[in-house]
PDB file of C-alpha atoms in Angstrom:
ATOM      1  CA  MET C  10     -17.934  -9.365  10.584  1.00 44.00           C
ATOM      2  CA  ILE C  11     -18.259  -5.921  12.221  1.00 40.00           C
ATOM      3  CA  LEU C  12     -15.298  -4.600  10.176  1.00 44.00           C
ATOM      4  CA  LYS C  13     -16.829  -5.642   6.868  1.00 42.00           C
ATOM      5  CA  LYS C  14     -20.056  -3.890   7.748  1.00 38.00           C
ATOM      6  CA  LEU C  15     -18.034  -0.917   8.894  1.00 43.00           C
ATOM      7  CA  PHE C  16     -16.204  -0.717   5.478  1.00 41.00           C
ATOM      8  CA  LEU C  17     -19.575  -0.928   3.627  1.00 37.00           C
ATOM      9  CA  THR C  18     -20.938   1.889   5.710  1.00 35.00           C
ATOM     10  CA  ILE C  19     -17.869   3.975   5.069  1.00 42.00           C
ATOM     11  CA  THR C  20     -17.941   3.483   1.318  1.00 37.00           C
ATOM     12  CA  LEU C  21     -21.618   4.408   1.090  1.00 32.00           C
ATOM     13  CA  ALA C  22     -21.698   7.162   3.665  1.00 35.00           C
ATOM     14  CA  ALA C  23     -18.478   8.660   4.904  1.00 39.00           C
ATOM     15  CA  LEU C  24     -16.862   8.967   1.539  1.00 38.00           C
ATOM     16  CA  THR C  25     -19.905  10.652   0.080  1.00 33.00           C
ATOM     17  CA  LEU C  26     -19.633  13.177   2.891  1.00 35.00           C
ATOM     18  CA  SER C  27     -22.752  11.915   4.708  1.00 31.00           C
ATOM     19  CA  ALA C  28     -23.268  13.644   8.077  1.00 30.00           C
ATOM     20  CA  CYS C  29     -24.530  10.484   9.755  1.00 31.00           C
ATOM     21  CA  SER C  30     -21.016   8.977  10.206  1.00 39.00           C
ATOM     22  CA  ALA C  31     -18.915  12.149  10.395  1.00 42.00           C
ATOM     23  CA  ALA C  32     -17.374  13.917  13.345  1.00 47.00           C
ATOM     24  CA  GLN C  33     -18.102  17.689  13.639  1.00 48.00           C
ATOM     25  CA  PRO C  34     -15.856  19.779  11.410  1.00 54.00           C
ATOM     26  CA  LYS C  35     -12.857  21.186  13.353  1.00 55.00           C
ATOM     27  CA  ALA C  36     -10.341  23.985  12.791  1.00 48.00           C
ATOM     28  CA  ASP C  37      -7.051  22.815  11.262  1.00 50.00           C
ATOM     29  CA  ASP C  38      -5.002  23.663  14.332  1.00 60.00           C
ATOM     30  CA  SER C  39      -6.939  21.009  16.368  1.00 80.00           C
ATOM     31  CA  LEU C  40      -7.577  18.413  13.742  1.00 96.00           C
ATOM     32  CA  ASN C  41      -6.093  15.035  14.578  1.00 97.00           C
ATOM     33  CA  VAL C  42      -5.666  12.853  11.499  1.00 98.00           C
ATOM     34  CA  LEU C  43      -4.276   9.329  11.855  1.00 98.00           C
ATOM     35  CA  ALA C  44      -3.368   6.942   8.999  1.00 98.00           C
ATOM     36  CA  SER C  45      -2.953   3.258   9.466  1.00 97.00           C
ATOM     37  CA  THR C  46       0.446   2.969   7.657  1.00 97.00           C
ATOM     38  CA  SER C  47       3.362   5.201   6.823  1.00 97.00           C
ATOM     39  CA  VAL C  48       2.489   4.896   3.079  1.00 98.00           C
ATOM     40  CA  LEU C  49      -1.045   6.293   3.694  1.00 98.00           C
ATOM     41  CA  ALA C  50       0.353   8.887   5.967  1.00 98.00           C
ATOM     42  CA  ASP C  51       2.701  10.161   3.259  1.00 98.00           C
ATOM     43  CA  LEU C  52      -0.092  10.265   0.645  1.00 98.00           C
ATOM     44  CA  ALA C  53      -2.310  12.097   3.159  1.00 98.00           C
ATOM     45  CA  GLN C  54       0.498  14.531   4.127  1.00 98.00           C
ATOM     46  CA  ASN C  55       0.858  15.600   0.510  1.00 98.00           C
ATOM     47  CA  ALA C  56      -2.838  16.358   0.363  1.00 98.00           C
ATOM     48  CA  ALA C  57      -2.826  18.110   3.713  1.00 98.00           C
ATOM     49  CA  GLY C  58       0.319  20.209   3.130  1.00 98.00           C
ATOM     50  CA  GLU C  59       1.275  22.376   6.062  1.00 96.00           C
ATOM     51  CA  ARG C  60      -2.318  22.751   7.260  1.00 97.00           C
ATOM     52  CA  VAL C  61      -2.525  19.449   9.153  1.00 97.00           C
ATOM     53  CA  GLN C  62       0.097  17.023  10.498  1.00 97.00           C
ATOM     54  CA  ILE C  63      -0.621  13.381   9.635  1.00 98.00           C
ATOM     55  CA  ARG C  64       0.492  10.625  11.951  1.00 97.00           C
ATOM     56  CA  ALA C  65       0.847   6.913  11.199  1.00 97.00           C
ATOM     57  CA  LEU C  66      -0.462   4.248  13.601  1.00 96.00           C
ATOM     58  CA  ILE C  67       1.882   1.520  12.398  1.00 94.00           C
ATOM     59  CA  PRO C  68       5.523   2.718  12.772  1.00 91.00           C
ATOM     60  CA  ARG C  69       7.597   3.194   9.673  1.00 92.00           C
ATOM     61  CA  GLY C  70       9.494  -0.042   8.924  1.00 82.00           C
ATOM     62  CA  ALA C  71       6.780  -2.407  10.286  1.00 81.00           C
ATOM     63  CA  ASP C  72       4.761  -4.772   8.131  1.00 78.00           C
ATOM     64  CA  ALA C  73       1.046  -4.380   8.614  1.00 81.00           C
ATOM     65  CA  HIS C  74       0.535  -8.078   7.994  1.00 79.00           C
ATOM     66  CA  ALA C  75       2.641  -8.944  11.129  1.00 75.00           C
ATOM     67  CA  TYR C  76       1.724  -5.902  13.182  1.00 85.00           C
ATOM     68  CA  GLN C  77       0.609  -6.574  16.786  1.00 83.00           C
ATOM     69  CA  ALA C  78      -1.546  -3.749  18.083  1.00 83.00           C
ATOM     70  CA  ALA C  79      -0.395  -2.081  21.329  1.00 85.00           C
ATOM     71  CA  PRO C  80      -2.697  -0.747  24.068  1.00 86.00           C
ATOM     72  CA  ALA C  81      -1.573   2.812  23.152  1.00 92.00           C
ATOM     73  CA  ASP C  82      -3.081   2.340  19.731  1.00 93.00           C
ATOM     74  CA  VAL C  83      -6.611   2.457  21.199  1.00 93.00           C
ATOM     75  CA  SER C  84      -5.788   5.869  22.669  1.00 94.00           C
ATOM     76  CA  LYS C  85      -4.410   7.178  19.427  1.00 95.00           C
ATOM     77  CA  ILE C  86      -7.549   6.108  17.498  1.00 95.00           C
ATOM     78  CA  ALA C  87      -9.775   7.425  20.287  1.00 95.00           C
ATOM     79  CA  GLN C  88      -8.142  10.912  19.889  1.00 95.00           C
ATOM     80  CA  SER C  89      -8.397  10.927  16.105  1.00 97.00           C
ATOM     81  CA  ASP C  90     -10.925  13.047  14.220  1.00 97.00           C
ATOM     82  CA  VAL C  91     -10.033  11.423  10.893  1.00 98.00           C
ATOM     83  CA  LEU C  92      -8.853   7.794  10.519  1.00 98.00           C
ATOM     84  CA  ILE C  93      -7.399   6.821   7.154  1.00 98.00           C
ATOM     85  CA  LEU C  94      -7.484   3.084   6.347  1.00 98.00           C
ATOM     86  CA  ASN C  95      -6.437   1.146   3.229  1.00 97.00           C
ATOM     87  CA  GLY C  96      -9.395  -1.188   3.512  1.00 96.00           C
ATOM     88  CA  LEU C  97      -9.838  -4.551   1.662  1.00 95.00           C
ATOM     89  CA  GLY C  98      -8.974  -6.361   4.855  1.00 93.00           C
ATOM     90  CA  TYR C  99      -5.510  -4.969   5.077  1.00 94.00           C
ATOM     91  CA  GLU C 100      -5.818  -3.640   8.567  1.00 94.00           C
ATOM     92  CA  ARG C 101      -6.941  -6.918  10.123  1.00 89.00           C
ATOM     93  CA  PHE C 102      -5.793  -5.817  13.619  1.00 87.00           C
ATOM     94  CA  ILE C 103      -8.045  -2.682  13.599  1.00 90.00           C
ATOM     95  CA  GLU C 104     -11.450  -4.091  14.434  1.00 88.00           C
ATOM     96  CA  PRO C 105     -10.965  -4.499  18.225  1.00 88.00           C
ATOM     97  CA  LEU C 106      -9.191  -1.123  18.374  1.00 91.00           C
ATOM     98  CA  LEU C 107     -12.158   0.573  16.740  1.00 91.00           C
ATOM     99  CA  GLU C 108     -14.616  -1.125  19.063  1.00 88.00           C
ATOM    100  CA  ASN C 109     -12.701   0.132  22.115  1.00 89.00           C
ATOM    101  CA  ALA C 110     -11.982   3.566  20.873  1.00 89.00           C
ATOM    102  CA  GLY C 111     -15.450   4.890  21.121  1.00 83.00           C
ATOM    103  CA  ARG C 112     -16.488   8.353  19.860  1.00 80.00           C
ATOM    104  CA  THR C 113     -17.384   9.146  16.240  1.00 88.00           C
ATOM    105  CA  ARG C 114     -14.799  10.107  13.679  1.00 95.00           C
ATOM    106  CA  ILE C 115     -14.548  10.414   9.894  1.00 97.00           C
ATOM    107  CA  ILE C 116     -13.113   7.227   8.491  1.00 97.00           C
ATOM    108  CA  VAL C 117     -11.670   7.327   5.044  1.00 98.00           C
ATOM    109  CA  VAL C 118     -11.187   3.997   3.221  1.00 98.00           C
ATOM    110  CA  ALA C 119      -8.515   5.117   0.778  1.00 98.00           C
ATOM    111  CA  SER C 120      -9.082   2.211  -1.607  1.00 98.00           C
ATOM    112  CA  ALA C 121     -12.747   2.935  -2.055  1.00 98.00           C
ATOM    113  CA  GLY C 122     -13.618   3.046  -5.770  1.00 98.00           C
ATOM    114  CA  ALA C 123     -10.267   1.707  -6.770  1.00 98.00           C
ATOM    115  CA  ASP C 124      -9.961  -1.173  -9.222  1.00 97.00           C
ATOM    116  CA  ALA C 125      -9.402  -4.022  -6.721  1.00 97.00           C
ATOM    117  CA  GLN C 126      -9.300  -7.690  -7.658  1.00 92.00           C
ATOM    118  CA  ALA C 127     -10.055 -10.606  -5.303  1.00 84.00           C
ATOM    119  CA  ASP C 128      -9.636  -8.447  -2.176  1.00 83.00           C
ATOM    120  CA  ASP C 129      -5.941  -8.014  -2.733  1.00 92.00           C
ATOM    121  CA  PRO C 130      -5.205  -4.827  -0.662  1.00 95.00           C
ATOM    122  CA  HIS C 131      -1.880  -3.832  -2.293  1.00 95.00           C
ATOM    123  CA  LEU C 132      -3.411  -1.211  -4.701  1.00 98.00           C
ATOM    124  CA  TRP C 133      -0.941   1.465  -3.799  1.00 98.00           C
ATOM    125  CA  LEU C 134       1.773  -0.371  -5.892  1.00 98.00           C
ATOM    126  CA  ASP C 135      -0.090   0.762  -9.004  1.00 98.00           C
ATOM    127  CA  VAL C 136       0.420   4.567  -9.122  1.00 98.00           C
ATOM    128  CA  SER C 137      -2.839   5.094 -10.976  1.00 98.00           C
ATOM    129  CA  GLN C 138      -4.686   3.569  -8.022  1.00 98.00           C
ATOM    130  CA  ALA C 139      -2.655   5.617  -5.517  1.00 98.00           C
ATOM    131  CA  ILE C 140      -4.070   8.717  -7.239  1.00 98.00           C
ATOM    132  CA  ILE C 141      -7.566   7.440  -6.255  1.00 98.00           C
ATOM    133  CA  TYR C 142      -6.248   7.093  -2.720  1.00 98.00           C
ATOM    134  CA  VAL C 143      -5.208  10.748  -2.688  1.00 98.00           C
ATOM    135  CA  GLU C 144      -8.537  11.889  -4.002  1.00 98.00           C
ATOM    136  CA  ASN C 145     -10.386  10.006  -1.313  1.00 98.00           C
ATOM    137  CA  ILE C 146      -8.105  11.334   1.405  1.00 98.00           C
ATOM    138  CA  ARG C 147      -8.572  14.881   0.055  1.00 98.00           C
ATOM    139  CA  ASP C 148     -12.340  14.497   0.264  1.00 98.00           C
ATOM    140  CA  GLY C 149     -12.090  13.208   3.830  1.00 98.00           C
ATOM    141  CA  LEU C 150      -9.927  16.112   4.895  1.00 98.00           C
ATOM    142  CA  ILE C 151     -12.386  18.595   3.366  1.00 98.00           C
ATOM    143  CA  GLN C 152     -15.248  16.957   5.260  1.00 98.00           C
ATOM    144  CA  ALA C 153     -13.375  17.272   8.445  1.00 98.00           C
ATOM    145  CA  ASP C 154     -12.004  20.873   7.795  1.00 98.00           C
ATOM    146  CA  PRO C 155     -14.166  22.486   5.169  1.00 98.00           C
ATOM    147  CA  VAL C 156     -12.407  25.855   5.688  1.00 97.00           C
ATOM    148  CA  GLY C 157      -9.344  24.391   4.229  1.00 97.00           C
ATOM    149  CA  ALA C 158     -11.050  22.961   1.177  1.00 98.00           C
ATOM    150  CA  ASP C 159      -9.248  25.135  -1.346  1.00 98.00           C
ATOM    151  CA  GLU C 160      -5.838  24.316   0.145  1.00 98.00           C
ATOM    152  CA  TYR C 161      -6.590  20.585   0.236  1.00 98.00           C
ATOM    153  CA  ARG C 162      -7.725  20.632  -3.400  1.00 98.00           C
ATOM    154  CA  ALA C 163      -4.640  22.609  -4.524  1.00 98.00           C
ATOM    155  CA  ASN C 164      -2.248  20.375  -2.599  1.00 98.00           C
ATOM    156  CA  ALA C 165      -3.849  17.147  -3.912  1.00 98.00           C
ATOM    157  CA  ALA C 166      -3.880  18.470  -7.516  1.00 98.00           C
ATOM    158  CA  ALA C 167      -0.178  19.307  -7.369  1.00 98.00           C
ATOM    159  CA  TYR C 168       0.707  15.987  -5.825  1.00 99.00           C
ATOM    160  CA  VAL C 169      -1.432  14.039  -8.362  1.00 98.00           C
ATOM    161  CA  GLU C 170       0.654  15.653 -11.102  1.00 98.00           C
ATOM    162  CA  GLN C 171       3.826  14.334  -9.436  1.00 98.00           C
ATOM    163  CA  LEU C 172       2.231  10.854  -9.249  1.00 99.00           C
ATOM    164  CA  ARG C 173       1.313  10.992 -12.980  1.00 98.00           C
ATOM    165  CA  GLU C 174       4.936  11.844 -13.690  1.00 98.00           C
ATOM    166  CA  LEU C 175       5.977   8.912 -11.585  1.00 98.00           C
ATOM    167  CA  ASP C 176       3.637   6.604 -13.422  1.00 98.00           C
ATOM    168  CA  VAL C 177       5.166   7.703 -16.749  1.00 98.00           C
ATOM    169  CA  TRP C 178       8.693   7.271 -15.287  1.00 98.00           C
ATOM    170  CA  ILE C 179       7.919   3.695 -14.295  1.00 98.00           C
ATOM    171  CA  PHE C 180       6.587   2.803 -17.725  1.00 98.00           C
ATOM    172  CA  ALA C 181       9.742   4.192 -19.257  1.00 98.00           C
ATOM    173  CA  GLN C 182      11.979   2.066 -17.001  1.00 98.00           C
ATOM    174  CA  VAL C 183      10.076  -1.049 -17.831  1.00 98.00           C
ATOM    175  CA  GLU C 184      10.461  -0.310 -21.577  1.00 98.00           C
ATOM    176  CA  THR C 185      14.261  -0.866 -21.082  1.00 97.00           C
ATOM    177  CA  LEU C 186      13.567  -4.444 -20.198  1.00 96.00           C
ATOM    178  CA  PRO C 187      12.984  -7.035 -22.918  1.00 95.00           C
ATOM    179  CA  LYS C 188       9.399  -8.350 -22.820  1.00 94.00           C
ATOM    180  CA  GLU C 189      10.469 -11.914 -22.287  1.00 92.00           C
ATOM    181  CA  ARG C 190      12.187 -10.881 -18.986  1.00 93.00           C
ATOM    182  CA  ARG C 191       9.128  -9.085 -17.586  1.00 95.00           C
ATOM    183  CA  VAL C 192       8.385 -11.999 -15.291  1.00 93.00           C
ATOM    184  CA  LEU C 193       7.829 -11.657 -11.496  1.00 92.00           C
ATOM    185  CA  VAL C 194       8.023 -14.261  -8.802  1.00 88.00           C
ATOM    186  CA  ALA C 195       7.138 -12.849  -5.402  1.00 84.00           C
ATOM    187  CA  ASN C 196       7.174 -14.105  -1.847  1.00 74.00           C
ATOM    188  CA  HIS C 197       3.552 -13.285  -1.344  1.00 71.00           C
ATOM    189  CA  GLU C 198       0.849 -11.735  -3.503  1.00 82.00           C
ATOM    190  CA  ALA C 199       1.937  -8.120  -3.211  1.00 89.00           C
ATOM    191  CA  LEU C 200       3.033  -7.368  -6.790  1.00 94.00           C
ATOM    192  CA  ASN C 201      -0.181  -8.266  -8.600  1.00 93.00           C
ATOM    193  CA  TYR C 202      -1.229  -4.641  -9.174  1.00 96.00           C
ATOM    194  CA  PHE C 203       2.239  -3.533 -10.143  1.00 97.00           C
ATOM    195  CA  ALA C 204       2.402  -6.317 -12.653  1.00 96.00           C
ATOM    196  CA  ARG C 205      -1.046  -5.538 -14.004  1.00 97.00           C
ATOM    197  CA  ARG C 206      -0.334  -1.852 -14.470  1.00 98.00           C
ATOM    198  CA  TYR C 207       3.190  -2.020 -15.864  1.00 98.00           C
ATOM    199  CA  GLY C 208       3.024  -5.112 -18.038  1.00 98.00           C
ATOM    200  CA  PHE C 209       4.663  -7.979 -16.054  1.00 97.00           C
ATOM    201  CA  GLN C 210       3.653 -11.552 -15.933  1.00 93.00           C
ATOM    202  CA  ILE C 211       3.311 -13.101 -12.401  1.00 91.00           C
ATOM    203  CA  ALA C 212       4.985 -16.539 -12.797  1.00 87.00           C
ATOM    204  CA  ALA C 213       4.385 -17.550  -9.205  1.00 81.00           C
ATOM    205  CA  ASN C 214       3.683 -16.292  -5.684  1.00 79.00           C
ATOM    206  CA  ILE C 215       5.374 -18.497  -3.103  1.00 74.00           C
ATOM    207  CA  LEU C 216       2.895 -17.861  -0.349  1.00 58.00           C
ATOM    208  CA  PRO C 217      -0.714 -18.563  -1.353  1.00 54.00           C
ATOM    209  CA  SER C 218      -2.001 -15.458   0.366  1.00 46.00           C
ATOM    210  CA  PHE C 219      -1.937 -11.690   0.225  1.00 44.00           C
ATOM    211  CA  SER C 220      -0.257 -11.731   3.598  1.00 46.00           C
ATOM    212  CA  SER C 221       3.460 -12.198   4.207  1.00 47.00           C
ATOM    213  CA  GLU C 222       2.488 -14.137   7.297  1.00 50.00           C
ATOM    214  CA  ALA C 223       0.805 -17.088   5.378  1.00 53.00           C
ATOM    215  CA  SER C 224       2.065 -20.671   5.578  1.00 61.00           C
ATOM    216  CA  VAL C 225       2.937 -22.885   2.602  1.00 69.00           C
ATOM    217  CA  SER C 226       2.779 -26.532   1.927  1.00 77.00           C
ATOM    218  CA  ALA C 227       5.346 -28.887   0.281  1.00 82.00           C
ATOM    219  CA  GLN C 228       2.975 -29.179  -2.765  1.00 84.00           C
ATOM    220  CA  GLN C 229       2.844 -25.379  -3.119  1.00 77.00           C
ATOM    221  CA  ILE C 230       6.633 -25.115  -2.986  1.00 81.00           C
ATOM    222  CA  ALA C 231       6.931 -27.736  -5.684  1.00 86.00           C
ATOM    223  CA  ALA C 232       4.335 -25.866  -7.765  1.00 83.00           C
ATOM    224  CA  ALA C 233       6.260 -22.658  -7.396  1.00 82.00           C
ATOM    225  CA  ILE C 234       9.477 -24.379  -8.416  1.00 88.00           C
ATOM    226  CA  GLU C 235       7.798 -25.719 -11.475  1.00 89.00           C
ATOM    227  CA  ALA C 236       6.293 -22.291 -12.336  1.00 83.00           C
ATOM    228  CA  VAL C 237       9.625 -20.569 -12.034  1.00 85.00           C
ATOM    229  CA  ARG C 238      11.371 -23.152 -14.222  1.00 90.00           C
ATOM    230  CA  ALA C 239       8.529 -22.951 -16.810  1.00 87.00           C
ATOM    231  CA  ALA C 240       8.676 -19.155 -16.967  1.00 83.00           C
ATOM    232  CA  ASN C 241      12.436 -19.094 -16.797  1.00 86.00           C
ATOM    233  CA  ALA C 242      12.077 -16.378 -14.224  1.00 89.00           C
ATOM    234  CA  PRO C 243      15.427 -14.646 -13.506  1.00 90.00           C
ATOM    235  CA  ALA C 244      14.620 -13.585  -9.924  1.00 92.00           C
ATOM    236  CA  ILE C 245      12.441 -13.995  -6.817  1.00 90.00           C
ATOM    237  CA  PHE C 246      11.315 -10.734  -5.186  1.00 92.00           C
ATOM    238  CA  LEU C 247      10.903 -10.201  -1.453  1.00 89.00           C
ATOM    239  CA  ASP C 248      10.138  -7.268   0.780  1.00 87.00           C
ATOM    240  CA  GLU C 249      13.138  -6.473   2.957  1.00 84.00           C
ATOM    241  CA  ALA C 250      11.184  -7.480   6.043  1.00 73.00           C
ATOM    242  CA  GLU C 251      10.171 -10.958   4.708  1.00 74.00           C
ATOM    243  CA  ASN C 252      11.637 -14.286   5.648  1.00 70.00           C
ATOM    244  CA  VAL C 253      14.024 -15.456   2.881  1.00 78.00           C
ATOM    245  CA  LYS C 254      14.073 -19.146   3.733  1.00 81.00           C
ATOM    246  CA  LEU C 255      11.350 -20.329   1.252  1.00 80.00           C
ATOM    247  CA  ALA C 256      12.836 -18.123  -1.471  1.00 82.00           C
ATOM    248  CA  GLU C 257      16.292 -19.578  -0.908  1.00 86.00           C
ATOM    249  CA  GLN C 258      14.871 -23.168  -1.290  1.00 87.00           C
ATOM    250  CA  ILE C 259      13.150 -22.286  -4.589  1.00 87.00           C
ATOM    251  CA  ALA C 260      16.175 -20.361  -5.852  1.00 89.00           C
ATOM    252  CA  SER C 261      18.473 -23.334  -5.174  1.00 91.00           C
ATOM    253  CA  GLU C 262      16.210 -25.545  -7.306  1.00 91.00           C
ATOM    254  CA  THR C 263      15.776 -23.147 -10.119  1.00 92.00           C
ATOM    255  CA  GLY C 264      18.852 -20.888 -10.355  1.00 92.00           C
ATOM    256  CA  ALA C 265      16.871 -17.754  -9.956  1.00 91.00           C
ATOM    257  CA  ARG C 266      18.510 -15.071  -7.875  1.00 90.00           C
ATOM    258  CA  ILE C 267      16.966 -13.530  -4.874  1.00 90.00           C
ATOM    259  CA  ALA C 268      16.155  -9.767  -4.813  1.00 92.00           C
ATOM    260  CA  ASP C 269      15.105  -9.144  -1.252  1.00 90.00           C
ATOM    261  CA  LYS C 270      15.436  -5.346  -0.887  1.00 93.00           C
ATOM    262  CA  LEU C 271      11.965  -4.236  -1.978  1.00 95.00           C
ATOM    263  CA  HIS C 272       9.847  -1.946   0.204  1.00 95.00           C
ATOM    264  CA  LEU C 273       6.218  -2.931  -0.509  1.00 94.00           C
ATOM    265  CA  GLU C 274       4.418  -2.457   2.799  1.00 94.00           C
ATOM    266  CA  THR C 275       6.036   0.507   4.527  1.00 95.00           C
ATOM    267  CA  LEU C 276       8.271   3.534   4.036  1.00 97.00           C
ATOM    268  CA  THR C 277      11.935   3.194   5.145  1.00 95.00           C
ATOM    269  CA  ASP C 278      15.165   5.105   5.456  1.00 94.00           C
ATOM    270  CA  ASP C 279      15.946   4.072   1.878  1.00 93.00           C
ATOM    271  CA  ALA C 280      12.534   5.121   0.707  1.00 97.00           C
ATOM    272  CA  PRO C 281      11.159   7.820   3.007  1.00 97.00           C
ATOM    273  CA  THR C 282       8.265   8.901   0.757  1.00 98.00           C
ATOM    274  CA  TYR C 283       5.783   7.000  -1.464  1.00 98.00           C
ATOM    275  CA  ILE C 284       7.456   8.364  -4.578  1.00 98.00           C
ATOM    276  CA  ASP C 285      10.885   7.231  -3.323  1.00 98.00           C
ATOM    277  CA  MET C 286       9.437   3.812  -2.489  1.00 98.00           C
ATOM    278  CA  MET C 287       8.047   3.299  -5.949  1.00 98.00           C
ATOM    279  CA  LYS C 288      11.235   4.488  -7.651  1.00 98.00           C
ATOM    280  CA  TRP C 289      13.321   2.200  -5.381  1.00 98.00           C
ATOM    281  CA  ASN C 290      11.207  -0.869  -6.062  1.00 98.00           C
ATOM    282  CA  THR C 291      11.146  -0.157  -9.867  1.00 98.00           C
ATOM    283  CA  ARG C 292      14.987   0.081  -9.911  1.00 98.00           C
ATOM    284  CA  GLU C 293      15.401  -3.043  -7.827  1.00 97.00           C
ATOM    285  CA  ILE C 294      12.997  -5.012 -10.118  1.00 97.00           C
ATOM    286  CA  ILE C 295      14.439  -3.788 -13.364  1.00 97.00           C
ATOM    287  CA  GLY C 296      17.960  -4.281 -12.137  1.00 96.00           C
ATOM    288  CA  ALA C 297      17.366  -7.854 -11.025  1.00 95.00           C
ATOM    289  CA  LEU C 298      15.553  -8.816 -14.220  1.00 95.00           C
ATOM    290  CA  LYS C 299      18.347  -7.392 -16.440  1.00 91.00           C
ATOM    291  CA  GLU C 300      21.100  -9.438 -14.900  1.00 75.00           C
TER     292      GLU C 300
END
């Protein structure tokens, strides 16, 4: 696919600051930086500081898995000097937009070099991987605006310290939970990296996909019910935007409660920054598993 070839080119060229795929450096007052999601936009804004205003292509509150691109999105991409993507197939809607946008730009794949498994794109839910995102974004901003290099480096370093503090905070919250209750059941495979980093067991994922838009068979529902019962999982976790019907079916068979207020794909009014989002999700998960 064109997009897979594009991501390979970006990883080997753009992120190593190769001139062959880069737009010409521009002054900060005219630099147009576009991130695919609100989460990436917030990470990027912390690296950019006041020097550059970062915009998000997908509106806050919208799930990238279900996002339907609008004609105006082509124009937004066409005007961008820097485009920040998550990568790993997360922005499945982006390929035709890139084909129609024309013009060269610096494309930063934020997940490049992160510890991805099986093409699961939800790396930002592991704070240690989000730090890699910030470093990649910092390098892309420096490539586009080398005059601001010192500012981008200072901003990114200060923000990385905040992220390290957040990482320690999450570990501390998890320590308040007995090990036998550190069991996660999710609607789709979004919590794998959170579980890997912070010591949870994934008992089941209801949808057999990394997308909240996947379908599920009766056999897969039965297998999920069996897994929830076997693990004695206290709760089933969903993003606030996800359909709760399948989770309700499994909950009725197993007695697990439904915790459907997570914010996994996008920032929201409850969680307006990445740090707020991670704290919100951690509190929701720990609270539900303690009950």
